[in-house]
Short mmCIF file of C-alpha atoms in Angstrom, two decimals:
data_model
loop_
_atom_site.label_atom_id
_atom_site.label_comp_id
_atom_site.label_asym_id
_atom_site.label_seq_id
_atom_site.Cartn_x
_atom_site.Cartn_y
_atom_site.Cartn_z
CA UNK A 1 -9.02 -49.98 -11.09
CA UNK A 2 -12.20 -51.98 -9.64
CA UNK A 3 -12.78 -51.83 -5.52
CA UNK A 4 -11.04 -54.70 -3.82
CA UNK A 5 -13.78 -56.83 -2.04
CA UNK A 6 -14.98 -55.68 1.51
CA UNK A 7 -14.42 -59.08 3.60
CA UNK A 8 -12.04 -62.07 3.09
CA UNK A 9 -14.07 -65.37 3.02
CA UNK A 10 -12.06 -67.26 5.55
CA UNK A 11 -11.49 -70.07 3.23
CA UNK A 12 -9.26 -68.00 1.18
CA UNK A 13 -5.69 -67.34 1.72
CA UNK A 14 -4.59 -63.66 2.20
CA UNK A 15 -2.20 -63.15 -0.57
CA UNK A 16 1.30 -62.22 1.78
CA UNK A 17 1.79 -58.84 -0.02
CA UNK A 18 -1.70 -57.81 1.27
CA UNK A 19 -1.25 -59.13 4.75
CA UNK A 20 1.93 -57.10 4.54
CA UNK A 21 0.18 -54.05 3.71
CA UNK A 22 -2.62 -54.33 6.15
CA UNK A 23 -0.26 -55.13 9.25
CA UNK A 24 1.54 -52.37 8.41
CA UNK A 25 -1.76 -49.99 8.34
CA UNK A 26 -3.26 -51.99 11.26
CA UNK A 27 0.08 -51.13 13.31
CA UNK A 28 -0.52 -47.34 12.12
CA UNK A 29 -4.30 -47.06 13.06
CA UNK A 30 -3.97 -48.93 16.00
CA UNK A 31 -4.34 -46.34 19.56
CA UNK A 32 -4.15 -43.16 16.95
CA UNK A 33 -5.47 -40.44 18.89
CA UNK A 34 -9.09 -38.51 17.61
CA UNK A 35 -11.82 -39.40 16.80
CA UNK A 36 -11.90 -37.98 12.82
CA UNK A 37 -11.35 -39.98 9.58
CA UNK A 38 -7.90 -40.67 8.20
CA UNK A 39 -7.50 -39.84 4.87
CA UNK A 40 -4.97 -41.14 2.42
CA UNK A 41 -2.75 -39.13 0.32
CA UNK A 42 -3.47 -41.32 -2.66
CA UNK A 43 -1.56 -40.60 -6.21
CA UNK A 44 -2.97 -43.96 -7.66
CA UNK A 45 0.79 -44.86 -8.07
CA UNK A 46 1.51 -49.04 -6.57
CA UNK A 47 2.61 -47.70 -3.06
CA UNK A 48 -0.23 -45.19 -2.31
CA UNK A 49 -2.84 -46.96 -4.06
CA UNK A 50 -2.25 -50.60 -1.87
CA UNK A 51 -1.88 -48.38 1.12
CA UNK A 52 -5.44 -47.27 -0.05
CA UNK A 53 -6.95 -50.46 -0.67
CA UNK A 54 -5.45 -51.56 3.04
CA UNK A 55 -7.31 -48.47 4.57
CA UNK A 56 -10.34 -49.14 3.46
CA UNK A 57 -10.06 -52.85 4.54
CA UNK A 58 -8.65 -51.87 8.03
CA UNK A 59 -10.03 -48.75 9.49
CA UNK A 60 -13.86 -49.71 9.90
CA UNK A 61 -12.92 -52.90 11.28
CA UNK A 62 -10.76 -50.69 13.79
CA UNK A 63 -13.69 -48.60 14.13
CA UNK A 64 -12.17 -45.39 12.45
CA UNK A 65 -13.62 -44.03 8.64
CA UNK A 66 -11.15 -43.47 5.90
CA UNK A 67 -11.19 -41.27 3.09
CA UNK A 68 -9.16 -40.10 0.55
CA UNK A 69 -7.22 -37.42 -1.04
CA UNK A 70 -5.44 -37.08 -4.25
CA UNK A 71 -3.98 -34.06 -5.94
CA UNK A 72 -3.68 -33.55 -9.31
CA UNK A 73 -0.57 -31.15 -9.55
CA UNK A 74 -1.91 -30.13 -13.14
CA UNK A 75 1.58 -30.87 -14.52
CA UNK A 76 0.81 -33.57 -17.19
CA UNK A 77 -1.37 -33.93 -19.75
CA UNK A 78 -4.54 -35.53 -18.26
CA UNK A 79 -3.67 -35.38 -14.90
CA UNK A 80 -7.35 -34.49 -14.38
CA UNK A 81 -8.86 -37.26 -16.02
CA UNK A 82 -6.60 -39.77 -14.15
CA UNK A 83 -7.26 -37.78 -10.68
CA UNK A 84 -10.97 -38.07 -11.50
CA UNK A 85 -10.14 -41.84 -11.90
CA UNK A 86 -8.44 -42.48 -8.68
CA UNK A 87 -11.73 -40.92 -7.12
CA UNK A 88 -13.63 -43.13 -8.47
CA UNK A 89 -11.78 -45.64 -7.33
CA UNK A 90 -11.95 -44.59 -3.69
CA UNK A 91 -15.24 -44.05 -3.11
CA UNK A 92 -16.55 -47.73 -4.95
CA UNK A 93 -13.93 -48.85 -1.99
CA UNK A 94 -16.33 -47.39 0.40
CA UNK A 95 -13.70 -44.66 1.27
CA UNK A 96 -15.43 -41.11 2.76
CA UNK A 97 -14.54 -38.37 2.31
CA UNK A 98 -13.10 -38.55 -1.10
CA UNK A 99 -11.63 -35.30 -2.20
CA UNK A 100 -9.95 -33.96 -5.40
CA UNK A 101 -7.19 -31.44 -4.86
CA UNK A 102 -5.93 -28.80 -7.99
CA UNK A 103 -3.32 -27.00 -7.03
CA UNK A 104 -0.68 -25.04 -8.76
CA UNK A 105 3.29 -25.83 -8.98
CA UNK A 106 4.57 -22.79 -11.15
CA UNK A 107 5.86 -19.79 -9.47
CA UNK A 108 6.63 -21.29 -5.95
CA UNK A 109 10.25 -21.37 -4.29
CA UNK A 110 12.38 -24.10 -5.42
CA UNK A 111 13.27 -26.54 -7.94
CA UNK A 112 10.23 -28.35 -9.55
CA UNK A 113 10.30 -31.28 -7.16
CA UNK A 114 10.44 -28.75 -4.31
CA UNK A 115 8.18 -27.02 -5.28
CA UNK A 116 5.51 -29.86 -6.29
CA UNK A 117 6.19 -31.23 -2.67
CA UNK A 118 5.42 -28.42 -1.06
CA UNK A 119 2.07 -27.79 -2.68
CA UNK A 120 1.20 -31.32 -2.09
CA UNK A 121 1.78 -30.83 1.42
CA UNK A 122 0.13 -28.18 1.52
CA UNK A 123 -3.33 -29.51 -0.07
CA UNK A 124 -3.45 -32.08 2.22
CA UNK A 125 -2.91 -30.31 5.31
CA UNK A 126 -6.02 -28.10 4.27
CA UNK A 127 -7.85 -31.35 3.23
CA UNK A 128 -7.29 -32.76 6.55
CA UNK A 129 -8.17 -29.67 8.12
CA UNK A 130 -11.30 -29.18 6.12
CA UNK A 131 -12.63 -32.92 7.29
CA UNK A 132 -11.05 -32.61 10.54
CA UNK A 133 -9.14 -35.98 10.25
CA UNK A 134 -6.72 -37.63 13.07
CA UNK A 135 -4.22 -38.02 10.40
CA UNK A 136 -3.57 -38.45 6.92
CA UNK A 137 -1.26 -41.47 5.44
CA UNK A 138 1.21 -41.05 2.93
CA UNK A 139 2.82 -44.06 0.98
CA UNK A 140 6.31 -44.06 1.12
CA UNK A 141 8.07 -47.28 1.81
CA UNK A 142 11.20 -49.13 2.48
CA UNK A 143 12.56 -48.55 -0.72
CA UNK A 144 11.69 -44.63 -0.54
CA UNK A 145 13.80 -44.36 2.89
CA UNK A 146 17.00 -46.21 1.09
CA UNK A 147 16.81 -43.37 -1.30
CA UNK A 148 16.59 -40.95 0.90
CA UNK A 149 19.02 -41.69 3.35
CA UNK A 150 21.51 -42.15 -0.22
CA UNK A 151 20.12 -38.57 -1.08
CA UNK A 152 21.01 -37.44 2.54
CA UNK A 153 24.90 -39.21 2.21
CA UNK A 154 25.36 -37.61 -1.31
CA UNK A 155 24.25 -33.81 0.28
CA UNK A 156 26.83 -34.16 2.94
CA UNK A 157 24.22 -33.88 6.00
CA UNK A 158 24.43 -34.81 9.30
CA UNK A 159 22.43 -37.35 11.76
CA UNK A 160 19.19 -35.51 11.20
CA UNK A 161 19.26 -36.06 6.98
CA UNK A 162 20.31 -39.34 7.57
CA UNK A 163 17.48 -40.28 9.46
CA UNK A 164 15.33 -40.30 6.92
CA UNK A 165 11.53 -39.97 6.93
CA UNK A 166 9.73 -40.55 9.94
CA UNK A 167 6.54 -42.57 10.68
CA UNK A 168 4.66 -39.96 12.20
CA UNK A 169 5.62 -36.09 11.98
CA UNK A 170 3.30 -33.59 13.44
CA UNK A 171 3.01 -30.74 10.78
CA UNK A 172 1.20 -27.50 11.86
CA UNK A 173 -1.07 -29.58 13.98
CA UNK A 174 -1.98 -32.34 11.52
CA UNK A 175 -0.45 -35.97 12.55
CA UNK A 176 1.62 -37.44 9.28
CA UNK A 177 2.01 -40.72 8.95
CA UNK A 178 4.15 -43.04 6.89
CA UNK A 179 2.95 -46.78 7.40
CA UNK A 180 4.54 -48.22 5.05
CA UNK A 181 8.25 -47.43 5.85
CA UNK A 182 8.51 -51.86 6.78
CA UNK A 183 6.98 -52.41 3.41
CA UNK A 184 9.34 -53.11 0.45
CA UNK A 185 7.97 -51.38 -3.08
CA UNK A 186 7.95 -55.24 -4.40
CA UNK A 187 5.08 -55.94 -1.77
CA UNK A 188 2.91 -53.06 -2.32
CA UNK A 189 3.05 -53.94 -6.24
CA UNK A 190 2.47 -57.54 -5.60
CA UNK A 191 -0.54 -56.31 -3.44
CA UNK A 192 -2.32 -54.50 -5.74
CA UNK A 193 -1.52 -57.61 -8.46
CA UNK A 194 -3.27 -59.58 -5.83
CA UNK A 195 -5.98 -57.45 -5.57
CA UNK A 196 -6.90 -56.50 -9.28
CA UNK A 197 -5.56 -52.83 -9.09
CA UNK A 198 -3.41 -51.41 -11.60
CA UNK A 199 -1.17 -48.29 -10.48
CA UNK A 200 -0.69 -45.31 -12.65
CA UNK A 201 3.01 -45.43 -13.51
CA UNK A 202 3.70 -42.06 -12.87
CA UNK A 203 6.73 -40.89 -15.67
CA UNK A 204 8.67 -38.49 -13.39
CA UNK A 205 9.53 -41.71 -11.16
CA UNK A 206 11.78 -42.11 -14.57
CA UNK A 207 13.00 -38.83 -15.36
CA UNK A 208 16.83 -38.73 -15.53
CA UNK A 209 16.47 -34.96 -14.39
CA UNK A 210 15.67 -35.85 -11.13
CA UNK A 211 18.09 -37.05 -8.47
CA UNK A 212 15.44 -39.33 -6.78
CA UNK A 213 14.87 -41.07 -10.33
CA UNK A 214 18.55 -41.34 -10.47
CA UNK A 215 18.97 -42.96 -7.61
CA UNK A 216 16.26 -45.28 -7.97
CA UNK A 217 17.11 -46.29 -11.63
CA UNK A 218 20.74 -46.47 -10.94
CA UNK A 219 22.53 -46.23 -7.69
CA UNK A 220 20.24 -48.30 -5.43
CA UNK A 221 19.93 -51.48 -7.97
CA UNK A 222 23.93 -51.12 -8.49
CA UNK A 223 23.96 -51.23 -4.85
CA UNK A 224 22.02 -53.94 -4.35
CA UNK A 225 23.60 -56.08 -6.69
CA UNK A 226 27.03 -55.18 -5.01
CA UNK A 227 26.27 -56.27 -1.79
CA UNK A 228 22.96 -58.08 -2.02
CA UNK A 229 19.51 -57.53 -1.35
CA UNK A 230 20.12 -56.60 2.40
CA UNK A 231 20.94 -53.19 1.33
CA UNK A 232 17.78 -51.48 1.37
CA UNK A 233 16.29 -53.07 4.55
CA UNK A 234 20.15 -52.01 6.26
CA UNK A 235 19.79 -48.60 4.86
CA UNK A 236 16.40 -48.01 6.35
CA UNK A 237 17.48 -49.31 9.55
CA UNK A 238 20.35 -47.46 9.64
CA UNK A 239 17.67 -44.23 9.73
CA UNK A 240 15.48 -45.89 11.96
CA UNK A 241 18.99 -45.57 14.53
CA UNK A 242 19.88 -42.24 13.77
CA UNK A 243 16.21 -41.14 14.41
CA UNK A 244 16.19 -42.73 17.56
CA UNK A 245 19.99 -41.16 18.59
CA UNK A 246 18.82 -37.86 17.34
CA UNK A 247 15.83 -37.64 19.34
CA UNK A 248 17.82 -37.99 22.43
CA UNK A 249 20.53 -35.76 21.41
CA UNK A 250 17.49 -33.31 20.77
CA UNK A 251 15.88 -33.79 24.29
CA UNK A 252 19.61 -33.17 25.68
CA UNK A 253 19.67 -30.23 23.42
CA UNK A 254 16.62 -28.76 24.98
CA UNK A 255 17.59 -29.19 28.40
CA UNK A 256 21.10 -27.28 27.71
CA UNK A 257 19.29 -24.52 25.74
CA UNK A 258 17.24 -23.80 28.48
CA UNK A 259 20.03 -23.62 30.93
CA UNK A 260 22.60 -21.42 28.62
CA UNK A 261 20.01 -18.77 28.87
CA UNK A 262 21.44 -15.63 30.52
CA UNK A 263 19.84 -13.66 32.63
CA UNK A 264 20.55 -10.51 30.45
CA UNK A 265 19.35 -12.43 27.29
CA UNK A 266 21.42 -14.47 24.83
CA UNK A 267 23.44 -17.11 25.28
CA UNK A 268 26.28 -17.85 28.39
CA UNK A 269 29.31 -18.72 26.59
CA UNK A 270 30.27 -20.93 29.31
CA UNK A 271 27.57 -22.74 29.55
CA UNK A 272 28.16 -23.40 25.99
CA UNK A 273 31.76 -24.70 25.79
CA UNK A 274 31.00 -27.23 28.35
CA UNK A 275 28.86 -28.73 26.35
CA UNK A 276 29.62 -31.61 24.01
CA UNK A 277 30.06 -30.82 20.24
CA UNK A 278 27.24 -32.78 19.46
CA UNK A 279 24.85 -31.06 21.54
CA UNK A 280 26.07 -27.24 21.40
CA UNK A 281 25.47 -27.35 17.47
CA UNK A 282 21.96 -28.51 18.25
CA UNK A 283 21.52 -25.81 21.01
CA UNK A 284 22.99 -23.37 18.52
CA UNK A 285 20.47 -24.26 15.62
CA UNK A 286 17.40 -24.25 17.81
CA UNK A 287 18.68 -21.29 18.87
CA UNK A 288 18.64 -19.35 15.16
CA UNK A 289 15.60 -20.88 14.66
CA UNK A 290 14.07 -18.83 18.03
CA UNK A 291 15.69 -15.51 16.68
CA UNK A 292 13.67 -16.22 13.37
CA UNK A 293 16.33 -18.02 11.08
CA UNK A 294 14.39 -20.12 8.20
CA UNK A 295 14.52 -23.54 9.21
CA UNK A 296 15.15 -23.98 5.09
CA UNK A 297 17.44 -21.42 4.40
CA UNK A 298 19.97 -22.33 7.92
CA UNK A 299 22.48 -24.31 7.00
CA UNK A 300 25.57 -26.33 8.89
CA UNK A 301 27.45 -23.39 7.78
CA UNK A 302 25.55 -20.54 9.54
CA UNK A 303 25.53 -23.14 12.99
CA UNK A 304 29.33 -23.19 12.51
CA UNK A 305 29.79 -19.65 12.47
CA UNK A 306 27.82 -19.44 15.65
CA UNK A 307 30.09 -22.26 17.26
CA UNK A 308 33.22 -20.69 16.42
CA UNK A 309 31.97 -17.71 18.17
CA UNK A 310 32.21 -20.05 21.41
CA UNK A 311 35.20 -22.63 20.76
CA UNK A 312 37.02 -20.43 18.14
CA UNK A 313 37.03 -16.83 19.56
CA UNK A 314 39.84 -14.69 18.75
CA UNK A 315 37.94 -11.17 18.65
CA UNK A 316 36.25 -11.55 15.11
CA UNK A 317 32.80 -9.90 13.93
CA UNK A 318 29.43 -11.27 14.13
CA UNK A 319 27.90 -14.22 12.51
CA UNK A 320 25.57 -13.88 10.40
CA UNK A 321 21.76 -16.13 9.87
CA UNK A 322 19.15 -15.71 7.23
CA UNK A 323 16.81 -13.37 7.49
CA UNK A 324 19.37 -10.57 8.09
CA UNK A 325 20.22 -11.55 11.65
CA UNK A 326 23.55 -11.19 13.19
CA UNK A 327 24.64 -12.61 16.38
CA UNK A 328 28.09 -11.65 18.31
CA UNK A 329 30.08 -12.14 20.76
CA UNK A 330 30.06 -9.65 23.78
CA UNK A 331 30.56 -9.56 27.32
CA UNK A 332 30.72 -13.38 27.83
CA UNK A 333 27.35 -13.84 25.87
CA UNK A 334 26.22 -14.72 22.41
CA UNK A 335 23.62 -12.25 21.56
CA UNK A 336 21.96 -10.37 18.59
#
């Protein structure tokens, strides 16, 4: 890897991949609220590595500093070594603060993807945290939110799966954002070719055991050679509507939660049924999640337990949530 230069001589063309890249970041940056660093989640893989080399070509000329974070997951042989690399890397590229993360995958909850994700996120929340930063940039792009809206179709789920990532998600305080989500995986590889950087090539992207790898290797190039290149840019759209329609349906959701409130506590069953489908479920789930349901663990399942209790009534026992909570029916009311 060698530092991509610090200013553009005007007489030479912006190779479109990199203008790509940069718009994308600029767009990102642009009005973010505090006055911290941003720091880049940075794997040295093609996506995260050109969203790198944009960052540290955008953000001072927005006036904001940009650092850098990658975390070395310990789960390959010289994982280290390479994290030590991509380092490196960052700081010749006049990123600050330039951190190095360890953290440990085995014994957490989950399958090994899970469970890597979730330490990730973790690192990076304290790394943003420990810098105080306005936000901290993750790579994903186009490509990523094709597969996951596939992933979401194949699981069965509902508006909310299918909208995919978001651009910015607000996680225990710490703003999360995803500039890239425009940005096909072709242009953030053809920007670091224009640039001199070579990505790590990192060998779970390739593993067979994992659905994502699958779908990338597989389903999505069988799709796109079924119906034509349009398909990822139409599957990322399609999440960029749901997101939108599920916002509102939330927003709805919160007004009607607010009003089903009895007086007594629980839920009025009336106010319930008169509520459309679409936005009792949601009242119902936010409402499991109040009484302490995992967000992970509640499923369409337990929400459709609670509904019947409202549209399906014909005397039966409670419902019952993760966490050991039961709700029933009594006296007009949903209540624990």
């Amino acid at each position: 890897m060698r530092a991509p230069q610090s200013r553009t001589k005007t007489s030479t063309p912006v190779a479109p991949p990199v203008a790509a890249v940069r718009l994308a970041v600029r767009r990102a940056l642009t009005g973010l609220p505090g006055a911290g660093p941003v720091l880049v989640a940075c794997s040295g893989g093609a996506d995260s590595l050109a969203l790198a080399a944009a960052t540290a070509f955008v953000a001072p000329r927005l006036g904001r500093r940009a650092g850098l974070v990658t975390v070395d997951h310990g789960l390959q042989p010289g994982s280290a070594e390479r994290a030590e690399t991509v380092a490196g890397w960052a700081r010749d590229a006049g990123l600050d603060p330039v951190e190095v993360v360890p953290v440990r995958v085995a014994g957490r909850p989950g399958g090994p993807e899970a469970a890597a994700r979730e330490a990730r996120y973790a690192a990076l929340l304290a790394s943003a945290r420990r810098h105080g930063a306005a936000g901290v940039l993750l790579g994903h792009t186009r490509d990523d939110q094709a597969e996951t809206v596939l992933l979401a179709l194949a699981r069965g789920a509902g508006p909310r799966g299918l909208s995919g990532m978001p651009p910015r998600r607000e996680w225990d305080g710490v703003p999360l954002l995803r500039p890239l989500l425009d940005v096909s995986r072709d242009d953030t590889r053809g920007a670091c070719a224009a640039l001199g950087l070579t990505p790590w090539a990192d060998p779970h992207n390739a593993d067979p055991a994992y659905a994502r790898s699958r779908v990338r290797a597989d389903l999505l190039p069988a799709l796109v050679e079924a119906l034509g290149p349009g398909v990822v840019g139409n599957l990322a759209r399609t999440a960029r509507l749901l997101a939108a329609d599920t916002a509102a349906l939330d927003d709805l959701a919160a007004a009607a939660l607010a009003e089903a409130r009895a007086a007594e506590g629980g839920l009025s069953v009336d106010a319930l049924v008169a509520l459309p489908a679409a936005v009792r479920t949601r009242v119902l789930h936010a409402w499991a999640r109040e009484l302490g349901a995992s967000p992970a663990a509640l499923s369409h399942r337990h929400v459709a337990a609670l509904d019947a209790l409202v549209t399906d009534w014909h005397g039966q026992g409670p419902a019952h949530l993760p966490g050991g909570l039961c709700v029933r029916r009594h006296g007009g009311r949903l209540t624990t």
